[in-house]
mmCIF file of C-alpha atoms in Angstrom:
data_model
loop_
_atom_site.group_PDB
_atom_site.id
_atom_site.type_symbol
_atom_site.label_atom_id
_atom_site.label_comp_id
_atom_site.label_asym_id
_atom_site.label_seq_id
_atom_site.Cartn_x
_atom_site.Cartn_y
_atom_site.Cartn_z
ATOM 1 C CA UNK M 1 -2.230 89.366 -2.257
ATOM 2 C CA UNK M 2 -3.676 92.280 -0.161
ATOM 3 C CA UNK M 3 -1.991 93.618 2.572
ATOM 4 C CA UNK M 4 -5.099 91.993 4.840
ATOM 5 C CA UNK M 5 -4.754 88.924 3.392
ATOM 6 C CA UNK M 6 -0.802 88.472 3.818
ATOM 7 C CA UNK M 7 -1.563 89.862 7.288
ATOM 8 C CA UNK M 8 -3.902 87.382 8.073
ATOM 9 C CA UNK M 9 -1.528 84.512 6.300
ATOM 10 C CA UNK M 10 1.059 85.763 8.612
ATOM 11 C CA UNK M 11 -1.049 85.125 11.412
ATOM 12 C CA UNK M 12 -1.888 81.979 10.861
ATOM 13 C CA UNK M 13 1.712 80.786 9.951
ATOM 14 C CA UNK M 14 2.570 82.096 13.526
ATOM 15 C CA UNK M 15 -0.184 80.203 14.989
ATOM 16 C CA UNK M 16 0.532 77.502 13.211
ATOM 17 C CA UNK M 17 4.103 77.301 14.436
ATOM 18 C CA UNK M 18 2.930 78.384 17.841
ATOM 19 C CA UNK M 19 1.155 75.418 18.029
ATOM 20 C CA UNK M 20 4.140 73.153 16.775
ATOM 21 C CA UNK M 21 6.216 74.819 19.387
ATOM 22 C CA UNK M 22 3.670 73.924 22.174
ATOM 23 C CA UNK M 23 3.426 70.400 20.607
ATOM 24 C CA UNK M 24 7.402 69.942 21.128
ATOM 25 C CA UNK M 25 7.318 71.203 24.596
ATOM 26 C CA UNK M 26 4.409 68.620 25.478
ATOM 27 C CA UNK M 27 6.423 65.700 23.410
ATOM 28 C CA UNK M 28 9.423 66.684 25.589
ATOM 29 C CA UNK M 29 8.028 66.197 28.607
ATOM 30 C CA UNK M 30 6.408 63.023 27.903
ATOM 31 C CA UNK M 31 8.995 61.396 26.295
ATOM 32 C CA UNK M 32 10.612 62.003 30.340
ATOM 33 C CA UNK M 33 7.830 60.266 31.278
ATOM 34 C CA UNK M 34 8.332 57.453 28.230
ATOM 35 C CA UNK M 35 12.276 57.101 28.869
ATOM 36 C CA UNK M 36 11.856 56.463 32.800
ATOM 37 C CA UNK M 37 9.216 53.687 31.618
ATOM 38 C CA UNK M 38 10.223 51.566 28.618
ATOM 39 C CA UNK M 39 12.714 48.664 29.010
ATOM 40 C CA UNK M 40 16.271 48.909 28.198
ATOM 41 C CA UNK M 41 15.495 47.333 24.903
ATOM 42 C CA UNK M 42 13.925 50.844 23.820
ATOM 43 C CA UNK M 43 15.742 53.134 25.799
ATOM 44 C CA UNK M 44 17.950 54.275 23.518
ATOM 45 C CA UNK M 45 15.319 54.508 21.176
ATOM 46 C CA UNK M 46 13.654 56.917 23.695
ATOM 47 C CA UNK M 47 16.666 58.858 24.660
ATOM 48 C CA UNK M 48 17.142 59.493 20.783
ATOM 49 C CA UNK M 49 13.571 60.625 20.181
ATOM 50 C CA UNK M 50 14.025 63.047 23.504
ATOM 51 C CA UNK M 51 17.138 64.771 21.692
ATOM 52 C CA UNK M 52 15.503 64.813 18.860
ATOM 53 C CA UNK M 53 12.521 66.907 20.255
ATOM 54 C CA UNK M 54 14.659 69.478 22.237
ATOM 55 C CA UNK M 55 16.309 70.137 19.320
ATOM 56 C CA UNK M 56 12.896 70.397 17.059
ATOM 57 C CA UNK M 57 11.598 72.235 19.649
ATOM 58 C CA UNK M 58 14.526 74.954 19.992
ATOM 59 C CA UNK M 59 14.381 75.263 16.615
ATOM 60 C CA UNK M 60 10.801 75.841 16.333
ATOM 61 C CA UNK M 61 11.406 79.054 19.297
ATOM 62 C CA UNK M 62 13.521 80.280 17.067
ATOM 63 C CA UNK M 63 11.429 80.130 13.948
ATOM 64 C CA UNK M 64 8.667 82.064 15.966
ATOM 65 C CA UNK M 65 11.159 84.634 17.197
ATOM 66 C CA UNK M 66 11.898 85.065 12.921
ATOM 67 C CA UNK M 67 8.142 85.259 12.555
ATOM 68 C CA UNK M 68 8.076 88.488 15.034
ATOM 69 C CA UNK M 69 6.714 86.672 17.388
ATOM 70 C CA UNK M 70 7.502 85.658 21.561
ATOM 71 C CA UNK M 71 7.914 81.955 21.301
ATOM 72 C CA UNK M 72 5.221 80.274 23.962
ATOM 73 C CA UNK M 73 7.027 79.025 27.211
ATOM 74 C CA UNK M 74 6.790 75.341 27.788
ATOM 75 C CA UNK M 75 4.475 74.640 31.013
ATOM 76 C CA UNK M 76 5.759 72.985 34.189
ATOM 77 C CA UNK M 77 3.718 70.283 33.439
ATOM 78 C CA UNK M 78 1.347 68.404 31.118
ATOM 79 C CA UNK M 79 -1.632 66.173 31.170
ATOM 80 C CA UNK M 80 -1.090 62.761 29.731
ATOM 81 C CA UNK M 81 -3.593 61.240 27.275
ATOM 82 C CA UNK M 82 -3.697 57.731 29.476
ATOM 83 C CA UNK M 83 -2.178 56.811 32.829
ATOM 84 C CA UNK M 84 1.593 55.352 31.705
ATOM 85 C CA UNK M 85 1.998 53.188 34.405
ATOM 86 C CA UNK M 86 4.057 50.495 33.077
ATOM 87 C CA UNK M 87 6.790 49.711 29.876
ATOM 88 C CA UNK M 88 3.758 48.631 27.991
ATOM 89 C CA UNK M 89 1.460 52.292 27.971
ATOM 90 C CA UNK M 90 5.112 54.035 27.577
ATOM 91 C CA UNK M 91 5.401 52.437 24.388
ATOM 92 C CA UNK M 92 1.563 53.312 23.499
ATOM 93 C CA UNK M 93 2.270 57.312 24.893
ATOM 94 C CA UNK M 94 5.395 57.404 22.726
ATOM 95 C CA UNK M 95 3.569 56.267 19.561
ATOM 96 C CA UNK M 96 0.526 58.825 20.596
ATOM 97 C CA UNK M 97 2.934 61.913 20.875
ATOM 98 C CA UNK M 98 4.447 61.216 17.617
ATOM 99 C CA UNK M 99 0.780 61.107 15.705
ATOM 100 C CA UNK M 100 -0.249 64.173 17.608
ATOM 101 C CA UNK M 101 3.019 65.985 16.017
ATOM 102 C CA UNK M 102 2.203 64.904 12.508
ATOM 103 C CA UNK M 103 -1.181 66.809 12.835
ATOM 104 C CA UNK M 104 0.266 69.816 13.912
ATOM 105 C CA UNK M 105 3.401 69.905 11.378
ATOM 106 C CA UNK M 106 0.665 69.489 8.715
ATOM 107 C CA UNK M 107 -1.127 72.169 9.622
ATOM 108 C CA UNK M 108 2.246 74.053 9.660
ATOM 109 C CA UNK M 109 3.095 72.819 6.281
ATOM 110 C CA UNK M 110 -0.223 74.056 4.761
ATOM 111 C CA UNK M 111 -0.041 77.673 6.411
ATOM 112 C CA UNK M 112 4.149 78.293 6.052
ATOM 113 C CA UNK M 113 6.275 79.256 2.905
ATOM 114 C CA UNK M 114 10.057 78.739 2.334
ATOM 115 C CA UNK M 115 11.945 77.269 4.657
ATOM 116 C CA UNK M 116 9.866 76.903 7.237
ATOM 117 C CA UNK M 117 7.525 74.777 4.932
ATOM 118 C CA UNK M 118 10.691 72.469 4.616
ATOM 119 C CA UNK M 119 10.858 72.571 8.545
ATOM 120 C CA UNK M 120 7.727 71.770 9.467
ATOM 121 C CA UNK M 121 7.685 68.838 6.205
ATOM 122 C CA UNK M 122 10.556 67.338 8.216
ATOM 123 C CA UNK M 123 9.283 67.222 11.136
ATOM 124 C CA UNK M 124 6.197 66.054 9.981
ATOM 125 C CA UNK M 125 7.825 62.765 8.172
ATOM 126 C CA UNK M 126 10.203 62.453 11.309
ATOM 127 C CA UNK M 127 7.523 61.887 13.467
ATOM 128 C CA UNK M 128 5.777 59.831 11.349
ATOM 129 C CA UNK M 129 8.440 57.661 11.193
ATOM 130 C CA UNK M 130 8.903 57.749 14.965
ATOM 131 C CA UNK M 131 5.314 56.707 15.622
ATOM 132 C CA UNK M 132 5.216 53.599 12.685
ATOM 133 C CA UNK M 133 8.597 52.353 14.830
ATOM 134 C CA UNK M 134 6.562 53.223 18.590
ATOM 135 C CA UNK M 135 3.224 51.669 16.806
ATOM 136 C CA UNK M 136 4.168 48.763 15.104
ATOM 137 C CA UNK M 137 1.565 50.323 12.481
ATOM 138 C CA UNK M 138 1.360 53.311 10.106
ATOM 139 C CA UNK M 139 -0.947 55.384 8.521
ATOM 140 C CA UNK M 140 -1.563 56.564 4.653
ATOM 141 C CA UNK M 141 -1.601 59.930 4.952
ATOM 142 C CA UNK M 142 0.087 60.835 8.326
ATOM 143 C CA UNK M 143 -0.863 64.092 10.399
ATOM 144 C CA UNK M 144 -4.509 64.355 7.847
ATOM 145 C CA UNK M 145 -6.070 61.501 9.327
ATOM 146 C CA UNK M 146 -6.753 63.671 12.316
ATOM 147 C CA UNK M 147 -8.277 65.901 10.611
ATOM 148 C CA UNK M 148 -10.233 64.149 8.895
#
């Protein structure tokens, strides 16, 4: 490989896990939003899925930070997909912010090596897993039907 193209693969594995990054900080916060909604039935459920994502997204910063690059700063808020007004749409945002992550850990699979290809495969099957048990439903091929 050149050294233009490995720059340019470089750059697109950073994006790539920029944009996981920014994905986990968004999941975060909704899943605040989720847990103060959902019955006690799925709380746990929610509460686990909230860990979960902290710890996903702490460990995406620091996979950035190995890239050479400053890991992007979570906002103070974000802009749901649907109002989440009730139990019911809780359910239906947890499920959404799951598929959005499998999207962006496939992207991060197809533009990482190494490790951070294993990473981002994990997290890609762990929230497709999350959003079959949020959905009821699944997907063949999760995170490409988006971009499709």
């Amino acid at each position: 490989m050149t050294a233009a193209g490995a720059g340019r693969a470089r750059q697109e594995t950073v994006a790539a896990a920029q944009a996981a990054l920014a994905a986990e900080h968004a999941t975060v916060y909704g899943y605040g939003i989720v847990g103060g909604r959902v019955d006690d039935t799925r709380a746990g459920e929610a509460r686990e899925a909230h860990d979960a994502h902290r710890a996903r997204r702490d460990a995406m910063s620091r996979a950035v930070r190995a890239l050479g690059a400053a890991p992007e700063a979570a906002a103070a808020a974000y802009t749901l997909p649907f109002p989440v007004p009730d139990g019911e749409a809780a359910v239906r945002l947890a499920a959404e912010l799951e598929r959005r992550l499998t999207a962006v850990y496939a992207d991060l699979v197809r533009a990482a090596t190494g490790s951070l290809r294993a990473e981002a495969a994990t997290g890609l099957r762990e929230a497709a897993v999350r959003a079959v048990r949020w959905s009821g439903g699944s997907v063949a091929f999760p995170g490409l039907a988006d971009r499709a």
